[in-house]
Coordinates of C-alpha atoms in Angstrom, one line a residue:
M322 CA 170.0 197.3 107.6
T323 CA 168.6 198.1 104.1
A324 CA 166.0 195.5 103.0
D325 CA 166.7 193.5 99.8
F326 CA 163.6 194.3 97.7
S327 CA 164.9 192.8 94.5
S328 CA 162.4 190.0 94.5
I329 CA 159.4 190.2 96.9
L330 CA 156.7 187.7 97.7
V331 CA 153.4 189.1 99.0
T332 CA 151.2 186.3 100.4
G333 CA 147.5 187.2 100.6
G334 CA 148.4 189.9 98.1
L335 CA 145.0 190.3 96.4
G336 CA 143.4 191.5 99.6
F337 CA 143.1 195.3 100.3
A338 CA 146.3 195.9 102.3
G339 CA 148.4 193.4 100.3
S340 CA 147.5 194.7 96.9
N341 CA 148.2 198.3 98.1
L342 CA 151.6 197.3 99.4
T343 CA 152.4 195.6 96.1
T344 CA 151.6 198.8 94.2
Y345 CA 153.5 200.9 96.7
L346 CA 156.7 198.8 96.5
L347 CA 156.7 198.6 92.7
K348 CA 156.4 202.4 92.6
Q349 CA 159.0 203.1 95.3
F350 CA 161.6 200.6 94.1
P351 CA 161.8 200.6 90.3
Q352 CA 164.2 197.6 90.2
S353 CA 161.9 195.4 92.4
K354 CA 159.8 192.5 91.2
V355 CA 156.8 191.4 93.1
T356 CA 155.0 188.0 93.1
I357 CA 151.6 187.7 94.7
L358 CA 150.5 184.4 96.1
D359 CA 146.7 184.4 96.9
H360 CA 144.1 181.6 97.2
V361 CA 141.5 183.9 95.7
D362 CA 138.4 184.4 97.9
E363 CA 135.6 187.0 98.2
R364 CA 138.0 189.6 99.4
S365 CA 140.5 189.1 96.6
D366 CA 140.4 191.6 93.7
I367 CA 143.3 192.0 91.2
R368 CA 141.7 195.3 90.0
R369 CA 143.1 197.0 93.0
I370 CA 146.5 196.7 91.3
P371 CA 146.8 199.2 88.4
S372 CA 146.7 197.6 84.9
E373 CA 150.1 199.0 83.9
I374 CA 151.6 197.0 86.9
R375 CA 149.6 193.9 86.2
G376 CA 150.8 193.9 82.6
S377 CA 154.5 194.4 83.4
D378 CA 157.1 191.8 83.7
R379 CA 157.8 193.1 87.2
F380 CA 154.5 191.5 88.5
S381 CA 153.4 187.9 88.6
L382 CA 150.5 186.1 90.3
V383 CA 150.5 182.6 91.7
I384 CA 147.2 181.1 92.8
G385 CA 147.5 179.0 95.9
D386 CA 147.1 178.7 99.7
L387 CA 149.6 179.0 102.5
A388 CA 148.8 175.4 103.3
N389 CA 150.4 174.4 100.0
E390 CA 153.9 174.4 101.4
K391 CA 155.6 172.8 98.4
L392 CA 154.1 175.5 96.2
I393 CA 155.5 178.3 98.5
E394 CA 158.9 176.7 98.5
T395 CA 158.9 176.3 94.8
T396 CA 157.8 179.9 94.2
I397 CA 160.4 181.2 96.5
K398 CA 163.2 179.3 94.8
E399 CA 162.0 180.0 91.2
K400 CA 161.4 183.7 91.8
K401 CA 164.6 184.0 93.9
V402 CA 162.6 185.7 96.6
T403 CA 164.5 187.8 99.1
T404 CA 161.7 189.4 101.1
I405 CA 158.3 188.1 102.1
F406 CA 155.3 190.1 103.4
N407 CA 152.5 187.9 104.8
F408 CA 148.9 189.2 104.7
A409 CA 147.2 185.8 104.5
L410 CA 145.2 185.8 107.7
S411 CA 141.5 185.5 108.5
T412 CA 140.6 188.5 110.6
N413 CA 136.8 188.6 110.2
V414 CA 135.6 188.5 113.8
A415 CA 132.0 187.4 113.0
K416 CA 133.2 184.5 110.8
S417 CA 135.7 183.5 113.5
F418 CA 132.8 183.1 116.0
A419 CA 130.8 181.2 113.4
D420 CA 133.6 178.7 112.8
P421 CA 136.5 179.1 115.2
I422 CA 138.0 175.8 114.1
A423 CA 138.2 176.9 110.5
N424 CA 139.7 180.2 111.5
A425 CA 142.3 178.6 113.7
R426 CA 143.2 176.1 111.0
N427 CA 143.5 178.7 108.3
N428 CA 145.7 181.0 110.4
L429 CA 147.9 178.9 112.5
I430 CA 148.4 176.0 110.1
G431 CA 148.9 178.3 107.2
V432 CA 151.6 180.4 108.9
T433 CA 153.3 177.2 110.0
H434 CA 153.5 175.9 106.5
L435 CA 154.8 179.3 105.3
L436 CA 157.5 179.2 108.0
D437 CA 158.5 175.7 107.2
A438 CA 158.9 176.6 103.6
V439 CA 161.0 179.7 104.5
R440 CA 163.4 177.8 106.7
K441 CA 164.3 175.7 103.7
C442 CA 165.1 178.7 101.6
P443 CA 168.2 180.5 102.9
D444 CA 168.1 183.3 100.4
V445 CA 165.1 184.8 102.1
K446 CA 166.5 187.7 104.0
V447 CA 163.4 188.8 106.0
L448 CA 159.8 187.7 106.6
V449 CA 157.3 190.5 107.7
H450 CA 154.1 189.1 109.1
V451 CA 151.2 191.4 109.3
S452 CA 149.1 190.7 112.3
S453 CA 146.5 193.0 113.8
G454 CA 145.4 194.9 117.0
Q455 CA 142.9 192.1 117.6
V456 CA 145.5 190.3 119.7
Y457 CA 145.0 192.9 122.4
N458 CA 142.2 193.2 124.9
P459 CA 140.3 196.4 124.1
D460 CA 140.5 197.5 127.7
D461 CA 144.2 197.0 128.1
E462 CA 147.1 199.3 127.2
K463 CA 148.2 198.4 123.7
T464 CA 152.0 198.5 123.5
E465 CA 154.3 195.9 122.0
L466 CA 155.1 194.6 125.5
S467 CA 151.5 194.3 126.7
Y468 CA 150.1 190.9 127.6
L469 CA 148.0 189.4 124.8
R470 CA 144.4 188.8 125.9
P471 CA 142.3 188.6 122.8
T472 CA 138.5 188.6 123.1
N473 CA 137.6 186.7 119.9
P474 CA 138.7 183.6 118.0
A475 CA 140.3 185.7 115.2
G476 CA 142.5 187.6 117.7
A477 CA 143.3 184.4 119.5
S478 CA 144.5 182.5 116.3
Q479 CA 146.6 185.6 115.4
A480 CA 148.2 185.5 118.8
G481 CA 149.0 181.8 118.2
C482 CA 150.5 182.7 114.9
E483 CA 152.8 185.2 116.6
A484 CA 153.9 182.6 119.0
M485 CA 154.8 180.2 116.2
L486 CA 156.7 183.0 114.4
H487 CA 158.7 183.7 117.5
S488 CA 159.5 180.0 117.9
Y489 CA 160.8 179.7 114.3
A490 CA 162.8 182.9 114.7
M491 CA 164.4 181.4 117.8
S492 CA 164.8 177.8 116.6
Y493 CA 166.0 178.5 113.1
R494 CA 167.4 182.0 113.4
L495 CA 165.0 183.4 110.8
N496 CA 164.8 187.2 110.4
I497 CA 161.2 187.7 111.2
K498 CA 159.3 191.0 111.9
I499 CA 155.7 191.3 113.1
V500 CA 153.5 194.3 112.4
R501 CA 150.3 194.7 114.5
L502 CA 148.2 196.7 112.1
T503 CA 145.2 198.7 113.2
E504 CA 141.8 197.3 112.1
H505 CA 140.9 200.7 110.7
V506 CA 143.1 201.0 107.6
F507 CA 141.1 202.6 104.8
G508 CA 141.5 203.7 101.2
P509 CA 140.0 203.3 97.7
M510 CA 138.6 199.9 96.8
M511 CA 138.2 198.6 100.3
H512 CA 136.2 195.4 100.6
E513 CA 132.6 196.3 101.4
E514 CA 132.4 194.0 104.4
G515 CA 135.2 195.8 106.2
E516 CA 134.3 198.0 109.2
M517 CA 135.7 201.1 107.6
S518 CA 133.9 200.5 104.3
K519 CA 130.6 200.0 106.1
A520 CA 131.3 203.2 108.2
L521 CA 131.9 205.2 105.0
G522 CA 128.9 203.8 103.3
D523 CA 126.5 204.8 106.0
P524 CA 128.1 206.3 109.2
E525 CA 124.7 206.7 110.8
L526 CA 124.6 202.9 111.2
L527 CA 127.6 202.9 113.5
L528 CA 126.8 202.0 117.1
P529 CA 127.2 205.0 119.5
S530 CA 129.9 203.1 121.4
T531 CA 132.0 202.6 118.3
T532 CA 135.4 204.2 118.1
L533 CA 137.6 204.3 115.0
E534 CA 141.3 204.9 114.7
P535 CA 141.7 205.5 110.9
L536 CA 144.9 205.1 109.1
Y537 CA 145.3 205.8 105.3
V538 CA 146.5 202.7 103.5
E539 CA 149.5 204.3 101.9
D540 CA 150.8 205.3 105.3
A541 CA 150.4 201.7 106.4
C542 CA 152.3 200.5 103.4
K543 CA 155.2 202.8 104.2
A544 CA 155.4 201.7 107.8
I545 CA 155.4 198.0 106.8
S546 CA 158.1 198.5 104.2
L547 CA 160.2 200.3 106.9
V548 CA 159.8 197.5 109.3
A549 CA 161.3 195.1 106.7
G550 CA 164.6 197.0 106.7
H551 CA 164.9 197.3 110.5
E552 CA 167.7 195.4 112.1
G553 CA 166.4 194.4 115.5
G554 CA 165.5 191.7 117.9
V555 CA 164.0 188.2 117.4
A556 CA 160.5 188.4 115.8
E557 CA 160.5 192.1 116.8
I558 CA 157.0 193.6 116.9
F559 CA 155.8 197.1 115.8
N560 CA 152.3 198.6 116.3
V561 CA 151.1 200.5 113.2
G562 CA 148.0 202.6 113.5
G563 CA 146.4 206.0 113.3
Q564 CA 147.1 208.9 115.6
S565 CA 143.6 209.9 116.6
Q566 CA 140.5 208.1 118.0
L567 CA 137.2 209.2 116.6
S568 CA 133.8 208.5 118.1
A569 CA 130.9 207.4 115.9
D570 CA 129.4 210.9 115.9
E571 CA 132.8 212.5 115.1
F572 CA 133.3 210.1 112.2
A573 CA 129.8 210.6 110.8
S574 CA 130.2 214.4 111.0
L575 CA 133.5 214.2 109.2
V576 CA 132.0 212.1 106.3
K577 CA 129.0 214.5 106.0
Q578 CA 131.4 217.4 105.9
I579 CA 133.4 215.9 103.0
R580 CA 130.3 215.0 101.1
A581 CA 129.0 218.5 101.5
G582 CA 132.2 219.9 100.0
G583 CA 133.5 221.3 103.2
H584 CA 137.1 221.8 104.3
D585 CA 139.2 220.2 107.0
S586 CA 138.2 221.6 110.3
G587 CA 140.4 219.2 112.3
V588 CA 139.6 216.0 114.0
S589 CA 139.6 214.7 117.6
N590 CA 142.8 215.2 119.6
K591 CA 142.0 212.0 121.5
K592 CA 145.0 209.7 121.2
A593 CA 144.6 206.4 119.5
S594 CA 144.6 203.4 121.8
L595 CA 147.1 201.4 119.7
D596 CA 150.4 202.9 120.9
C597 CA 152.8 203.5 118.0
T598 CA 155.5 205.2 120.0
K599 CA 158.0 202.5 119.2
I600 CA 157.8 202.8 115.4
R601 CA 157.6 206.6 115.6
E602 CA 160.9 206.8 117.6
T603 CA 162.7 203.8 116.1
L604 CA 161.9 204.2 112.4
K605 CA 160.8 207.9 112.4
W606 CA 157.4 206.9 111.0
T607 CA 154.3 208.9 111.4
P608 CA 151.1 209.0 109.3
E609 CA 151.5 211.7 106.6
T610 CA 148.0 211.7 105.2
P611 CA 145.4 213.6 107.3
I612 CA 142.3 211.6 108.0
F613 CA 140.2 214.2 106.2
D614 CA 142.3 214.1 103.0
G615 CA 142.4 210.3 103.0
L616 CA 138.6 210.0 103.5
K617 CA 138.1 212.6 100.7
I618 CA 140.3 210.5 98.3
T619 CA 138.5 207.4 99.3
L620 CA 135.0 208.8 98.9
E621 CA 135.8 210.4 95.5
T622 CA 137.2 207.1 94.1
N623 CA 134.7 204.7 92.5
I624 CA 134.6 201.5 94.6
P625 CA 133.6 198.7 92.3
S626 CA 131.7 195.6 93.4
P627 CA 134.1 193.4 95.3
T628 CA 133.5 190.4 93.1
V629 CA 136.5 188.3 92.3
V630 CA 137.8 188.9 88.8
P631 CA 137.3 185.6 87.0
R632 CA 140.7 185.5 85.4
T633 CA 142.3 185.2 88.8
A634 CA 140.8 181.7 89.0
K635 CA 142.6 178.7 87.5
F636 CA 141.1 175.3 87.2
L637 CA 142.7 171.8 87.2
V638 CA 140.1 169.4 85.7
Y639 CA 140.5 165.7 86.2
G640 CA 138.5 163.7 83.8
G641 CA 138.5 166.6 81.4
H642 CA 138.7 164.4 78.3
G643 CA 135.5 162.6 79.1
W644 CA 132.0 163.3 77.6
I645 CA 131.0 165.8 80.4
G646 CA 134.5 166.9 81.1
T647 CA 135.0 168.0 77.5
Q648 CA 131.8 170.1 77.7
F649 CA 133.0 171.7 81.0
T650 CA 136.4 172.6 79.6
S651 CA 134.8 174.1 76.5
L652 CA 132.7 176.3 78.9
L653 CA 135.9 177.3 80.7
S654 CA 137.5 178.3 77.4
K655 CA 134.4 180.2 76.4
E656 CA 134.5 182.2 79.7
G657 CA 138.2 182.9 79.3
I658 CA 139.1 181.0 82.5
P659 CA 142.6 179.4 82.5
F660 CA 142.6 175.7 83.0
E661 CA 144.6 172.5 82.6
V662 CA 143.3 169.0 82.2
G663 CA 145.0 166.7 84.6
A664 CA 147.7 164.6 83.0
T665 CA 147.9 162.2 85.9
R666 CA 145.3 159.7 87.0
P667 CA 144.2 159.8 90.6
G668 CA 143.9 156.3 92.0
T669 CA 146.2 154.9 89.3
D670 CA 149.3 157.0 89.7
L671 CA 151.1 157.4 93.0
D672 CA 149.6 159.9 95.3
E673 CA 152.9 161.8 95.3
T674 CA 152.6 162.2 91.6
I675 CA 149.2 163.8 91.9
V676 CA 150.5 166.2 94.5
E677 CA 153.4 167.2 92.3
E678 CA 151.0 168.0 89.4
I679 CA 148.8 170.1 91.7
V680 CA 151.8 172.0 93.0
R681 CA 153.1 172.6 89.4
V682 CA 149.7 173.8 88.1
A683 CA 148.9 175.8 91.2
P684 CA 145.1 175.9 90.7
S685 CA 142.6 177.8 92.7
H686 CA 140.0 175.2 91.9
I687 CA 140.1 171.4 91.2
V688 CA 137.2 169.7 89.5
S689 CA 136.8 165.9 89.5
M690 CA 134.9 164.4 86.6
V691 CA 136.6 161.1 87.1
G692 CA 134.3 158.2 87.2
R693 CA 133.8 154.7 85.8
T694 CA 130.4 154.0 84.2
H695 CA 131.4 151.6 81.4
G696 CA 134.3 149.8 80.0
P697 CA 135.5 147.7 77.0
G698 CA 132.7 145.9 75.4
V699 CA 130.0 147.1 77.8
N700 CA 128.6 150.6 77.4
S701 CA 126.8 150.8 80.7
I702 CA 127.3 150.4 84.5
A703 CA 126.8 146.6 84.0
Y704 CA 130.5 146.6 83.2
L705 CA 131.2 147.0 86.9
E706 CA 129.5 143.8 87.9
G707 CA 131.8 140.9 88.3
G708 CA 134.7 139.7 90.3
P709 CA 137.6 141.3 92.2
D710 CA 139.1 143.1 89.2
R711 CA 135.9 145.0 88.5
L712 CA 135.4 145.8 92.1
R713 CA 139.0 147.2 92.3
E714 CA 138.3 149.3 89.2
N715 CA 135.0 150.5 90.6
M716 CA 136.6 151.5 94.0
R717 CA 139.6 153.1 92.3
D718 CA 137.7 155.4 90.0
N719 CA 134.4 156.0 91.8
F720 CA 135.6 156.2 95.4
Y721 CA 139.4 156.5 95.9
A722 CA 140.1 159.0 93.1
P723 CA 137.6 161.7 94.2
W724 CA 138.3 161.0 97.9
L725 CA 142.0 161.5 97.3
L726 CA 141.4 164.8 95.5
A727 CA 139.1 166.0 98.2
S728 CA 141.6 165.1 100.9
L729 CA 144.5 166.9 99.1
C730 CA 142.4 170.0 98.4
D731 CA 141.3 170.1 102.0
R732 CA 145.0 170.0 103.1
L733 CA 146.2 172.5 100.4
G734 CA 143.4 175.0 100.8
I735 CA 142.0 174.5 97.3
H736 CA 138.3 174.5 96.4
F737 CA 137.2 171.1 95.2
T738 CA 134.2 170.3 93.0
Y739 CA 133.1 166.7 92.6
L740 CA 130.7 165.8 89.9
G741 CA 128.7 163.1 91.8
T742 CA 125.6 161.2 91.0
G743 CA 122.0 161.0 92.2
C744 CA 121.8 157.4 91.2
L745 CA 121.8 156.5 94.9
F746 CA 118.1 156.3 95.6
Q747 CA 115.0 154.3 94.9
F748 CA 111.4 154.9 95.3
D749 CA 110.0 153.8 98.7
E750 CA 106.9 154.3 100.9
K751 CA 107.9 157.9 101.7
H752 CA 109.3 158.8 98.2
T753 CA 106.6 157.6 95.8
F754 CA 106.2 158.4 92.2
D755 CA 104.1 161.4 93.1
G756 CA 105.7 162.1 96.5
P757 CA 108.6 164.3 97.6
G758 CA 112.0 164.1 96.1
Y759 CA 115.2 163.1 97.9
T760 CA 117.0 166.1 99.4
E761 CA 120.7 166.8 99.8
E762 CA 120.6 165.6 103.4
D763 CA 119.3 162.1 102.4
V764 CA 121.6 159.2 102.4
G765 CA 121.5 156.7 99.5
N766 CA 119.2 153.7 99.9
Y767 CA 119.7 151.9 96.5
T768 CA 121.9 148.8 96.5
G769 CA 120.9 147.2 93.2
T770 CA 124.2 147.8 91.4
S771 CA 127.8 147.8 92.3
Y772 CA 128.1 151.3 90.8
S773 CA 125.5 152.8 93.1
V774 CA 126.8 151.1 96.2
V775 CA 130.3 152.5 95.7
K776 CA 129.0 155.9 94.7
N777 CA 126.9 156.0 97.8
Y778 CA 130.0 155.6 100.0
T779 CA 131.7 158.3 98.1
D780 CA 128.7 160.6 98.6
R781 CA 128.8 159.9 102.4
C782 CA 132.6 160.4 102.8
L783 CA 132.9 163.7 100.9
R784 CA 130.4 165.3 103.3
Y785 CA 133.2 165.6 105.8
F786 CA 135.4 167.8 103.7
K787 CA 134.6 171.5 104.3
N788 CA 135.7 173.0 101.1
T789 CA 134.2 170.3 98.8
L790 CA 131.2 170.9 96.5
N791 CA 129.4 167.7 95.6
A792 CA 127.1 168.2 92.6
R793 CA 124.8 165.2 92.1
I794 CA 123.7 164.8 88.5
R795 CA 121.3 162.3 86.9
L796 CA 120.7 161.0 83.4
P797 CA 122.7 163.8 81.7
V798 CA 121.3 165.3 78.5
N799 CA 122.9 167.8 76.1
F800 CA 121.9 169.2 72.8
E801 CA 124.2 167.1 70.6
N802 CA 123.7 163.8 68.8
S803 CA 126.0 161.6 70.9
P804 CA 125.9 157.9 71.9
R805 CA 126.2 159.1 75.5
N806 CA 123.1 161.2 75.3
L807 CA 119.9 160.2 76.9
L808 CA 117.9 161.2 73.8
I809 CA 118.6 158.2 71.6
S810 CA 116.3 155.6 70.0
F811 CA 114.4 153.4 72.4
N812 CA 112.2 150.5 71.6
K813 CA 111.1 149.8 75.2
L814 CA 110.4 152.5 77.8
I815 CA 109.6 152.1 81.5
D816 CA 107.0 154.5 82.7
I817 CA 108.6 155.8 85.8
P818 CA 109.5 159.4 86.8
N819 CA 113.2 160.4 87.0
S820 CA 115.1 163.6 87.6
I821 CA 117.5 164.5 84.8
T822 CA 120.4 167.0 84.3
I823 CA 120.3 169.2 81.2
L824 CA 124.0 169.9 80.8
P825 CA 123.9 173.1 78.8
Y826 CA 121.7 174.6 81.6
C827 CA 123.5 173.0 84.6
L828 CA 127.2 173.2 83.7
P829 CA 127.2 177.0 83.8
I830 CA 125.5 176.8 87.2
L831 CA 128.2 174.3 88.3
L832 CA 130.9 176.7 87.1
K833 CA 129.3 179.6 89.0
M834 CA 129.1 177.5 92.2
S835 CA 132.8 176.5 91.8
L836 CA 133.9 180.1 91.3
D837 CA 131.9 181.3 94.2
R838 CA 133.2 178.5 96.3
F839 CA 130.0 176.8 97.2
T840 CA 130.4 173.8 99.4
G841 CA 128.2 170.9 100.5
I842 CA 125.8 168.8 98.4
F843 CA 123.6 170.2 95.6
N844 CA 121.1 168.2 93.6
L845 CA 122.2 169.5 90.2
V846 CA 119.1 168.4 88.2
N847 CA 116.5 170.5 86.5
P848 CA 113.2 171.0 88.2
G849 CA 110.4 168.7 87.3
P850 CA 110.8 164.9 86.9
I851 CA 110.5 163.4 83.5
R852 CA 108.8 160.1 82.5
F853 CA 110.4 158.6 79.3
P854 CA 107.0 158.5 77.5
Q855 CA 106.9 162.3 77.9
V856 CA 110.1 162.5 75.9
M857 CA 108.5 160.6 73.0
E858 CA 105.4 162.7 73.2
A859 CA 107.5 165.8 73.0
Y860 CA 109.3 164.4 70.0
K861 CA 106.0 163.8 68.3
E862 CA 104.8 167.3 69.2
I863 CA 107.9 168.9 67.7
T864 CA 108.4 166.8 64.6
G865 CA 104.9 165.5 63.9
K866 CA 106.4 162.0 63.7
S867 CA 105.7 159.1 66.0
L868 CA 108.4 156.7 67.2
Q869 CA 107.8 153.1 67.6
Y870 CA 108.3 152.1 71.3
E871 CA 106.7 150.0 73.9
V872 CA 105.7 151.5 77.2
L873 CA 106.2 149.2 80.2
K874 CA 104.5 149.7 83.5
A875 CA 106.8 149.8 86.4
E876 CA 104.6 147.6 88.6
E877 CA 104.5 144.9 86.0
H878 CA 108.3 144.9 85.4
P879 CA 109.9 145.0 88.9
E880 CA 113.1 143.5 87.5
M881 CA 113.7 146.6 85.3
V882 CA 113.1 148.9 88.3
S883 CA 115.4 147.1 90.6
T884 CA 118.4 146.9 88.2
R885 CA 118.8 150.7 88.0
A886 CA 118.4 153.6 90.4
H887 CA 115.1 155.5 89.7
C888 CA 114.3 158.5 91.8
I889 CA 113.2 162.1 92.0
L890 CA 115.7 164.6 93.5
D891 CA 114.4 167.7 95.3
T892 CA 115.6 170.9 93.6
S893 CA 114.5 173.4 96.3
K894 CA 118.0 174.1 97.4
L895 CA 119.3 174.6 93.9
E896 CA 116.3 176.9 93.0
E897 CA 116.9 179.0 96.1
F898 CA 120.3 180.0 94.8
F899 CA 119.5 179.8 91.1
P900 CA 115.8 180.5 90.6
E901 CA 116.3 181.0 86.9
V902 CA 117.2 177.3 86.3
P903 CA 115.0 176.0 83.5
T904 CA 112.7 173.0 83.9
A905 CA 113.7 169.6 82.6
M906 CA 110.9 169.5 80.0
K907 CA 112.1 172.8 78.5
G908 CA 115.6 171.3 78.2
I909 CA 114.2 168.1 76.6
K910 CA 112.3 170.0 74.0
E911 CA 115.3 172.2 73.2
A912 CA 117.5 169.1 72.9
I913 CA 115.1 167.5 70.5
R914 CA 115.1 170.6 68.3
S915 CA 118.9 170.8 68.4
I916 CA 119.5 167.2 67.6
L917 CA 117.1 167.2 64.7

């Protein structure tokens, strides 16, 4: 059977093997079109695909996760996909031991969503799933008929994926092929965390017991494309690997020889443990690139830093028309990052309507700047005090909307950033005016306003979503003369320290954290608490003018303290990752100069 390569979908296609297969197919089949679907992580890099291909109408990129089944189904139908190659697997052994549940969820649930989308699309002729040799026990014979006895969670989850693939092939008569690819595929622009990349970087660091079975990436691509056209059994399996097994010393010697300008003197004749007899006899495939030549090409090619190219990210911003949301979307525009502002309203519109928008936009990142801090006639959180109607509005916008988005992002494999609040705390015996600030681990203790009570529950609930970043801000300040700005005229000031967020300093940090997929809670405030009288003193220092205001002592006006959250947030965690973050006082002074 000849494969129908008219319209191809490569899932996980911005990874090393997937991007090389994309390039290979477009060069080998001039009439083909390829769509890549990738959720964009640290291993994704669109620069692996030549610019002339990226700029052609034969190539398109969809950002999304396998868990987004509706997006996959929509993409298949809109692109009229006939052939699918799936590379979207987590194969990092160390990470699988660190978080086996996440590894199993990503692999098995992702593949199941892919399969369920494919079964609804009868025009798909074949699905080739690229598994790995990790499904075998290292000490066993490694043929396609061998028992699967993986020794790590990554291999176990891949074996589970193969079982699911077989069940769908049997139950729904889907044409599925499985490639078990060697772990030692190599070529230009490998990700630096890969075993082959590390071995090439400094082969002396290889453990003496290490063995490598190198296969040049173009040979791997040819094998995978041949498997797609094979007419065989149900979920038929093919091993694809190198011909020789090299010890650590042999590999190190070969690398030294290439770097010294030497010539190929041959490599080990020891046969690779991954038995490729079946593909060699059935499809007449053997590796064509000698290990020496492939390594030479790889070493002579500049391998750039494996950072994700920013333009492969796409943001969907809810609350993007608000005061802070507008500043954030302006930053996205300035950085050249594609985005859309959410047209639907989480919490108000039906959940299904929100899902439809997410599927249509296909973002890599969702940001929630949705929140209710004021309303008609009341320009403060006092608006939220009142009867059931205000409580419903408070719960809808400050709890349910971000919770819904976090839940959907968790299910769809999309990174979620929630712009939360630090208005959850109050000073107590442990956290005094001069004492330590509240850390990211602390749970809110201030219940003086309905706003803070609801936000506290939101802060707690979002801790349970593993791909959510919760950035707590406080008393936001920017460099513009705006009614929402903290730096407005006061006539009474309470002398109490507070953490504040200088938005022009902190929003770029928030964007960086989102792009790098930070998760968990961060106190996104500038180092150094501010007392309001200090702001007025800075104003006098800069302008030479004094403002008329009354300073109220906190201990003499407990009612003013209790009606609003006042606290210091610890910035140690933020400074650990972003040591260059400016102090709050520096931002205050710059804001005064800018506004004046």
